[in-house]
PDB file of C-alpha atoms in Angstrom:
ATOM      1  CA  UNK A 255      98.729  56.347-137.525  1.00 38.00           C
ATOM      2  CA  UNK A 256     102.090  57.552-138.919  1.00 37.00           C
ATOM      3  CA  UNK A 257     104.667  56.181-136.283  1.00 38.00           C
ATOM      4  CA  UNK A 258     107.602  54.639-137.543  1.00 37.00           C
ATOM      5  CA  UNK A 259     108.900  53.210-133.721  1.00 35.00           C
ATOM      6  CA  UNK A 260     110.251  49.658-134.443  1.00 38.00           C
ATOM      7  CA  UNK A 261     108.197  49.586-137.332  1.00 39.00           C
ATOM      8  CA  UNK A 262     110.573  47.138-138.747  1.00 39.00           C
ATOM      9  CA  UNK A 263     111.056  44.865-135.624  1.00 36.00           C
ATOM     10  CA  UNK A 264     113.508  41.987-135.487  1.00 36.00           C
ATOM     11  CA  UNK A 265     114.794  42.073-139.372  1.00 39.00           C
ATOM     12  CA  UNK A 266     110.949  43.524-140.256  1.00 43.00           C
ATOM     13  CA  UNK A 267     108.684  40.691-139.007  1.00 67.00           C
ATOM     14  CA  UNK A 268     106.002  43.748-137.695  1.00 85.00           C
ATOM     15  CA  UNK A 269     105.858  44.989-141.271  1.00 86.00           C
ATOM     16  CA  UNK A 270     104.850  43.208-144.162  1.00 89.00           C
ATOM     17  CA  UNK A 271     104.743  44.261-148.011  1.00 87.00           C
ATOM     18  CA  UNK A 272     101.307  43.477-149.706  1.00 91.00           C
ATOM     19  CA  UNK A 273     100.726  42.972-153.327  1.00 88.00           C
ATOM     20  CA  UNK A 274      98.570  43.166-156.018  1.00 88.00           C
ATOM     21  CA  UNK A 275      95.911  44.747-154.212  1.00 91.00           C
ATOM     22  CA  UNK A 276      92.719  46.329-156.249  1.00 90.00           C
ATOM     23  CA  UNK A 277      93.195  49.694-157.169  1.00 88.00           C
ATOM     24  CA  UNK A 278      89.860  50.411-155.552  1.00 91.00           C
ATOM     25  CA  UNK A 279      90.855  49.866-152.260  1.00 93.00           C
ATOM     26  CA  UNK A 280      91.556  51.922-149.218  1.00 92.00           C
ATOM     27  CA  UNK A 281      93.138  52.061-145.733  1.00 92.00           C
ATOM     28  CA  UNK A 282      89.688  51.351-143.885  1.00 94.00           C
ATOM     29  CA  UNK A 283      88.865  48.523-146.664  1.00 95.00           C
ATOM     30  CA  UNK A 284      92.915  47.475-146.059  1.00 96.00           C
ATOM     31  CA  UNK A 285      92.476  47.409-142.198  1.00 95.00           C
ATOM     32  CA  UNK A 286      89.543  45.198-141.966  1.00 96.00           C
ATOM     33  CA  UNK A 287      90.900  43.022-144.516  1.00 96.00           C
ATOM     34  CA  UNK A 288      94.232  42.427-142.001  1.00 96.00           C
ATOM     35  CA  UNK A 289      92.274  43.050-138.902  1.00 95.00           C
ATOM     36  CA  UNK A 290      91.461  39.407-138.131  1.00 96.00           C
ATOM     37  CA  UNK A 291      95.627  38.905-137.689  1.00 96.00           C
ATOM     38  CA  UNK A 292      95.860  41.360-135.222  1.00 95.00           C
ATOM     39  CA  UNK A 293      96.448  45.134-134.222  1.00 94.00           C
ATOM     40  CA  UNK A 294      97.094  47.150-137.667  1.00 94.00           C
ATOM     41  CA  UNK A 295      99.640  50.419-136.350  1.00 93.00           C
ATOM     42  CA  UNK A 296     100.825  51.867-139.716  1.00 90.00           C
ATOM     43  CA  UNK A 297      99.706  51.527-143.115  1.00 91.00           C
ATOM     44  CA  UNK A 298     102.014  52.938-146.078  1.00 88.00           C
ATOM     45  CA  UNK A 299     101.270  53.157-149.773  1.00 86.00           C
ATOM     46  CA  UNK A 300     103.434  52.459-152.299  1.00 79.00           C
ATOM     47  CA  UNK A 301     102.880  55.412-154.728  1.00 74.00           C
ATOM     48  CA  UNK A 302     104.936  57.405-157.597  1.00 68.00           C
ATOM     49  CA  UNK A 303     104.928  60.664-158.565  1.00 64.00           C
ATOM     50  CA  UNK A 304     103.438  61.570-161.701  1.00 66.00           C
ATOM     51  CA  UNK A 305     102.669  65.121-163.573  1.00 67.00           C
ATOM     52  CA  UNK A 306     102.627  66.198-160.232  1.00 66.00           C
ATOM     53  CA  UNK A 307      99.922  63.814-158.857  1.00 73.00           C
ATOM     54  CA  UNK A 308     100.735  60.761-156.291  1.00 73.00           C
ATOM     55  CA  UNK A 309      99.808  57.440-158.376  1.00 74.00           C
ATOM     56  CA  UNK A 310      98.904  53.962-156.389  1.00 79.00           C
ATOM     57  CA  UNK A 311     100.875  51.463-157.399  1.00 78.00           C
ATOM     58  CA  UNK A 312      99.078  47.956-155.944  1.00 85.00           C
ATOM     59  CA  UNK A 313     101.290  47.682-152.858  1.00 86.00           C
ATOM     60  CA  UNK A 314     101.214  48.657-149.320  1.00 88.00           C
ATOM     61  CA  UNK A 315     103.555  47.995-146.543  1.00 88.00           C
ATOM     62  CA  UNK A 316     101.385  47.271-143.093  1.00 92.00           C
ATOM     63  CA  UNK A 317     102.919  47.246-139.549  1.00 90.00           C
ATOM     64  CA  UNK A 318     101.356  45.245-136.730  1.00 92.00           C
ATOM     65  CA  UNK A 319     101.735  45.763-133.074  1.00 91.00           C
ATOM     66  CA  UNK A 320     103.029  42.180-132.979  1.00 89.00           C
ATOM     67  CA  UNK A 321     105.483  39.562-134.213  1.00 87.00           C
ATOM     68  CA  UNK A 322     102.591  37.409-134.410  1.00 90.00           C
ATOM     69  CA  UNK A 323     100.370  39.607-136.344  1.00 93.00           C
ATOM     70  CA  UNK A 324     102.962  39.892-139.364  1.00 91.00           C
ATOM     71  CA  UNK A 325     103.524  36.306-139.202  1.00 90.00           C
ATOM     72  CA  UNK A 326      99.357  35.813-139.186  1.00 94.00           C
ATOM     73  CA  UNK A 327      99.076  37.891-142.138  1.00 95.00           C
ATOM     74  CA  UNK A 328     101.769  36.077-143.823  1.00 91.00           C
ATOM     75  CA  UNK A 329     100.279  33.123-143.165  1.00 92.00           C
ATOM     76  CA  UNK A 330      97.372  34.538-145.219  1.00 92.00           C
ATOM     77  CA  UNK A 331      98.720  35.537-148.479  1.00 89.00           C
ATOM     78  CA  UNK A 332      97.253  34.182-152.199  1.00 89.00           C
ATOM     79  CA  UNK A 333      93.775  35.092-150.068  1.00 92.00           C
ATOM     80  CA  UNK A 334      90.697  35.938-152.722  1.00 93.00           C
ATOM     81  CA  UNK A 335      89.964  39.774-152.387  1.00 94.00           C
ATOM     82  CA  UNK A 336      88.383  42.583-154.449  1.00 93.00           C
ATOM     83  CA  UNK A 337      89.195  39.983-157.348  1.00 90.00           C
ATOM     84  CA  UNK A 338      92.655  39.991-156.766  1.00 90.00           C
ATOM     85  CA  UNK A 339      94.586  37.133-155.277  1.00 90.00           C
ATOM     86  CA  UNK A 340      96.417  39.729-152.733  1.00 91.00           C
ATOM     87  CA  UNK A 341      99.971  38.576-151.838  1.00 88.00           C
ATOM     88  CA  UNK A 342     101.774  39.044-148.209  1.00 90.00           C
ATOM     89  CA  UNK A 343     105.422  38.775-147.252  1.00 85.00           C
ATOM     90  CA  UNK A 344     107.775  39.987-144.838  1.00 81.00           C
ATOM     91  CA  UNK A 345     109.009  43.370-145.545  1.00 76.00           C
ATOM     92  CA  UNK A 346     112.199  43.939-147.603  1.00 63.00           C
ATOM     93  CA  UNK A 347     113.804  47.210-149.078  1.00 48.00           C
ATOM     94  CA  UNK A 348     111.769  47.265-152.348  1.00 49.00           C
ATOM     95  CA  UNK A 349     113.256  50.741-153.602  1.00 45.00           C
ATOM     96  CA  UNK A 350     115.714  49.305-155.581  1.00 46.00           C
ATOM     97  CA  UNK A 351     113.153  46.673-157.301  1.00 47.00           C
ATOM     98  CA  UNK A 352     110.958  50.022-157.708  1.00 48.00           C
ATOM     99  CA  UNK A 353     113.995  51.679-159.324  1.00 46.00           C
ATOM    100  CA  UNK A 354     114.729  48.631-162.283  1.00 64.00           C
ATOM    101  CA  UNK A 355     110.993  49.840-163.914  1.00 76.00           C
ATOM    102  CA  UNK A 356     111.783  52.611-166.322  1.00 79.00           C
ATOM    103  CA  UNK A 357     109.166  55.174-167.025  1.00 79.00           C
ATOM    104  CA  UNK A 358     107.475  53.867-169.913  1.00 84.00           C
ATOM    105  CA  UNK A 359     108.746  50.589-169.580  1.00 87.00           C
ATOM    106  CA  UNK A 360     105.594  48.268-170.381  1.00 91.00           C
ATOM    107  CA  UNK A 361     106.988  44.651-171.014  1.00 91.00           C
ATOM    108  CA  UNK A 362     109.426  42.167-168.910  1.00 90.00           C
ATOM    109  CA  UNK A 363     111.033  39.251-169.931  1.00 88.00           C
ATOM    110  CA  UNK A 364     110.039  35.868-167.826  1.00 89.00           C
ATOM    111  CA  UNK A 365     112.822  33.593-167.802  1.00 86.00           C
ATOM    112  CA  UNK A 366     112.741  29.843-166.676  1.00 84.00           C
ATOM    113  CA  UNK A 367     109.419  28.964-167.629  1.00 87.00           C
ATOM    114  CA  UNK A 368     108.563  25.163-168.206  1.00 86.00           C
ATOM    115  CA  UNK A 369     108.139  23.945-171.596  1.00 82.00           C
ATOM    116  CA  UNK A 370     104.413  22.732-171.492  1.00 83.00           C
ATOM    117  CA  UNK A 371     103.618  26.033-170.002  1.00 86.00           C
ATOM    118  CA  UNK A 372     101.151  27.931-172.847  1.00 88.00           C
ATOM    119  CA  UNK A 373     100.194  31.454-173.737  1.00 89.00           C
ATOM    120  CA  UNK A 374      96.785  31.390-172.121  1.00 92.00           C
ATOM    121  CA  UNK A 375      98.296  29.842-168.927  1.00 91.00           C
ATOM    122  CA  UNK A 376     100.890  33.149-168.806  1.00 92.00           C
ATOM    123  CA  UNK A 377      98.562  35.437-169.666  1.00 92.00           C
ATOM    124  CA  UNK A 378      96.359  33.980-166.508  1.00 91.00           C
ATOM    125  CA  UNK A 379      99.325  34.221-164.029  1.00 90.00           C
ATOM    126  CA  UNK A 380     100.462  37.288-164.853  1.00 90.00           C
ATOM    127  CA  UNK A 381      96.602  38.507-163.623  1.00 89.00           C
ATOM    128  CA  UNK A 382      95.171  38.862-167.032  1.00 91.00           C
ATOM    129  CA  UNK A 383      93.301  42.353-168.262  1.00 91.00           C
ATOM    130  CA  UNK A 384      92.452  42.792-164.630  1.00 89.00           C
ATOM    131  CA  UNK A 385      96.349  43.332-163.592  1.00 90.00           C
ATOM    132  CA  UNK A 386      96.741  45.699-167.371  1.00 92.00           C
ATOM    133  CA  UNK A 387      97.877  42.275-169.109  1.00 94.00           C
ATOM    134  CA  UNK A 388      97.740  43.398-172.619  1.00 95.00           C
ATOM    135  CA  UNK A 389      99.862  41.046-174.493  1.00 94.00           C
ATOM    136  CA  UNK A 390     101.681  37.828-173.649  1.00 93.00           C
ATOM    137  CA  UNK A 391     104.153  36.232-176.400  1.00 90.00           C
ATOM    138  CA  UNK A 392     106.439  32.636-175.918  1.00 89.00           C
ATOM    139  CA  UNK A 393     109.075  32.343-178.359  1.00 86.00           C
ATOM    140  CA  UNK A 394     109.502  29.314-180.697  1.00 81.00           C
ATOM    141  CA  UNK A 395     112.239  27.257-181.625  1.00 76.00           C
ATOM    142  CA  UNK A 396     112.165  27.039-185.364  1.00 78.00           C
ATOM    143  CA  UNK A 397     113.562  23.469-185.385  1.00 78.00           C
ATOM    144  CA  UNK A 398     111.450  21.550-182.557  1.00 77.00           C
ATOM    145  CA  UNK A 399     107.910  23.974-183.035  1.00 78.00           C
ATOM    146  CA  UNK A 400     108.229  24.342-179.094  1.00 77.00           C
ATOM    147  CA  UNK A 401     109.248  27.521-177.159  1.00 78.00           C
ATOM    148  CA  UNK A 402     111.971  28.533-175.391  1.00 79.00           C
ATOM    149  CA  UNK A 403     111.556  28.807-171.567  1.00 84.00           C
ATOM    150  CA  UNK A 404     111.054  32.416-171.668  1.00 87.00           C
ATOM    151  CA  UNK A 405     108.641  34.903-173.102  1.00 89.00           C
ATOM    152  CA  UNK A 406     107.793  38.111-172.809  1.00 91.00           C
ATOM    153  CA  UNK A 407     104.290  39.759-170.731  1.00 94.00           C
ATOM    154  CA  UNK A 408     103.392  43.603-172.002  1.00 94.00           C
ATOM    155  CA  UNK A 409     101.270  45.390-169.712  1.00 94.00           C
ATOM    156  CA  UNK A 410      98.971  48.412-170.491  1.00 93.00           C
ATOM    157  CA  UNK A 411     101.948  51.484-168.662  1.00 90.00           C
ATOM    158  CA  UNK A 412     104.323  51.342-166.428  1.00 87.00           C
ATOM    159  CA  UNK A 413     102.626  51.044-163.190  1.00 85.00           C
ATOM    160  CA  UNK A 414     101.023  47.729-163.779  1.00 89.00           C
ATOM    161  CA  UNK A 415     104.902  46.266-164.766  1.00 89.00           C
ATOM    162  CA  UNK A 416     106.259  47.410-161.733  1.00 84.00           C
ATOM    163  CA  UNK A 417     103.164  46.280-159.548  1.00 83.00           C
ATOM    164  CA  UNK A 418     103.928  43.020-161.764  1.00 86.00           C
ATOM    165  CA  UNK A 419     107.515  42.976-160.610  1.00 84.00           C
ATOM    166  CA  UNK A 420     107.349  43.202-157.525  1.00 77.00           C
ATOM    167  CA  UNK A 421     104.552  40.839-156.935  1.00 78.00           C
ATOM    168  CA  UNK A 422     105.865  38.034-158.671  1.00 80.00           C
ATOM    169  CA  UNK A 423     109.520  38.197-159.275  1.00 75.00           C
ATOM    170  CA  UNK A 424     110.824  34.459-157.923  1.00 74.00           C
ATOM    171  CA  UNK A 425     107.468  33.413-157.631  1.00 78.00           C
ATOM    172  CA  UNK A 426     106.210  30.063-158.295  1.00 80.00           C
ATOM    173  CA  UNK A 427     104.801  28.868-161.381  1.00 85.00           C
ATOM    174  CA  UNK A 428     103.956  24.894-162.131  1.00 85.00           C
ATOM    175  CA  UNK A 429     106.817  24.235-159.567  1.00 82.00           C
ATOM    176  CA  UNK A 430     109.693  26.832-161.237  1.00 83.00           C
ATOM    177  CA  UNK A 431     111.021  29.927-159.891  1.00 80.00           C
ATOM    178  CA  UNK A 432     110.336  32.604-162.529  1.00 81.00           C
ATOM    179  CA  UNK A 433     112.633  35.210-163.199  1.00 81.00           C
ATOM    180  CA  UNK A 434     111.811  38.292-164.365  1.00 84.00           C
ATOM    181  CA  UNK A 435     113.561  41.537-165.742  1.00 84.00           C
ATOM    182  CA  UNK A 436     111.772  44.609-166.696  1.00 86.00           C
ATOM    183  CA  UNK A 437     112.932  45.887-170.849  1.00 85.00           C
ATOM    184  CA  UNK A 438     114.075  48.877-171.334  1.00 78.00           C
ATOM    185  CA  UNK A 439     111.509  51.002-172.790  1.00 76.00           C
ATOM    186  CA  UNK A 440     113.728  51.219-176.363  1.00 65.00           C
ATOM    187  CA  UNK A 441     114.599  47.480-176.380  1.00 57.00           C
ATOM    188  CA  UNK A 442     110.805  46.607-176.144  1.00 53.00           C
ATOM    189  CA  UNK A 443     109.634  49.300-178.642  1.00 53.00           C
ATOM    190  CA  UNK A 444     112.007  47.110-180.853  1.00 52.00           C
ATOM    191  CA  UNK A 445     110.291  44.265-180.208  1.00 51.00           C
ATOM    192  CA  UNK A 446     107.041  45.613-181.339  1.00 52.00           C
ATOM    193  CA  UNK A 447     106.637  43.821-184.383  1.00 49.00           C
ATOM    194  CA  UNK A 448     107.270  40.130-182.834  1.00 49.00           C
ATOM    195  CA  UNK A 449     104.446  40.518-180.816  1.00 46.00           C
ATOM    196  CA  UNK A 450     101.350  37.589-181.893  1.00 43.00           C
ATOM    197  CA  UNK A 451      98.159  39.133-182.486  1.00 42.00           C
ATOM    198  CA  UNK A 452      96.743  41.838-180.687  1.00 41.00           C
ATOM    199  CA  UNK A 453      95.889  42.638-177.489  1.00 40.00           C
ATOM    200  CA  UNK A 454      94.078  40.597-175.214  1.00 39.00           C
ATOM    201  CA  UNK A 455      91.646  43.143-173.429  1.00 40.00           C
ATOM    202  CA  UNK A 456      93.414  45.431-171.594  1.00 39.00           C
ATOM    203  CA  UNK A 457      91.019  47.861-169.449  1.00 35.00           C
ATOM    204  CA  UNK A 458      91.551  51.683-169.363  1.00 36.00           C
ATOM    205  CA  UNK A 459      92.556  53.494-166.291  1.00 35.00           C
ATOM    206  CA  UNK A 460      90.836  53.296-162.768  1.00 35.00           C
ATOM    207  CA  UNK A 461      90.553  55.735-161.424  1.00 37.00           C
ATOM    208  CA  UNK A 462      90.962  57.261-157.930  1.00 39.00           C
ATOM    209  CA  UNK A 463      90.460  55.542-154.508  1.00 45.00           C
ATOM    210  CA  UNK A 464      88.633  56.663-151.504  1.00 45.00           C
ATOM    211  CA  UNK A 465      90.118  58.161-148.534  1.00 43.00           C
ATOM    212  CA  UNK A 466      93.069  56.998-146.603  1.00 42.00           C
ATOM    213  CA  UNK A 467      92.223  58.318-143.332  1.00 41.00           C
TER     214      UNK A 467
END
């Protein structure tokens, strides 16, 4: 269905933004997945517009009849699906977060990190190839041999940053808030040649999905 009526309730709580979904899914694979919470009225896909073609970008907002079915589905975000841990919050205006990721942006700087914190450890929150991880790099001191606090994640294009972004900007990591900004697409090409090693297994592109209904 396509009605908007009070489809953002008291402050949003019928609508919730979804996250890092598979890029295999669909709005009948979507539905069942929140159907358990309660009565599904709206689905809406977060998608760009690319050389003239709609592109999925990993999110969805999903409206439920009820207070309580938001607050159900909320209740079940970080759930295993499709090989994705698939995160759920109450809705907020995520245009302008949509906006910050310039087209042909690819990396984002991750601020506040905790000091033991490693590489492989990044490169595993961040979802890894799977999410279009392609390179993660943690800065060192030169004196102490230990890094920063920050680093930097590089994803495969665009869409996987922003998907990145607005999945896990604030999100916790070994007890910190993280704090991300997306580079600008000429400050990162600088950065090139700081980068460790190559990449670590980035897949190619998807492909389509199956009908929305």
């Amino acid at each position: 269905s396509n009605s908007n009526s009070n489809s953002n309730g008291a402050g949003g709580c019928l609508k919730v933004f979804v996250s890092n979904l598979s890029f295999k899914i669909d709005e009948v694979i979507l539905r069942k997945l929140f159907e358990p919470c309660g009565q599904v009225t709206e689905v809406t896909w977060l998608e760009e517009e690319k050389d003239q073609d709609k592109v999925f970008m990993g999110c969805a907002y999903v409206t439920f009849a009820s207070h309580e079915g938001a607050k159900k589905a909320v209740e079940r975000g970080g759930m295993r699906h499709m090989k994705r841990d698939v995160r759920v919050e109450y809705s907020r205006d995520k245009t302008r977060a949509m906006g910050a990721v310039k087209e042909g942006a690819k990396s984002c700087f991750v601020g506040n990190l905790p000091f033991d914190c490693s590489d492989d450890r990044i490169m595993e929150w961040a979802g890894g190839p799977e999410a279009g991880v392609t390179k993660v790099w943690l800065p060192l001191d030169k004196r102490t041999g230990k890094h920063k606090g920050c680093g930097f994640v590089e994803f495969m294009n665009s869409d996987f940053l922003r998907n990145f972004v607005h999945s896990r900007n604030g999100a916790d990591f070994q007890g910190r808030k993280l704090r991300l900004r997306p580079k600008d697409p000429a400050g990162a090409a600088r950065n090139d040649r700081r980068w460790r090693g190559g990449g670590r297994g980035g897949r190619g592109g998807r492909g389509g999905r199956g009908g929305r209904g």
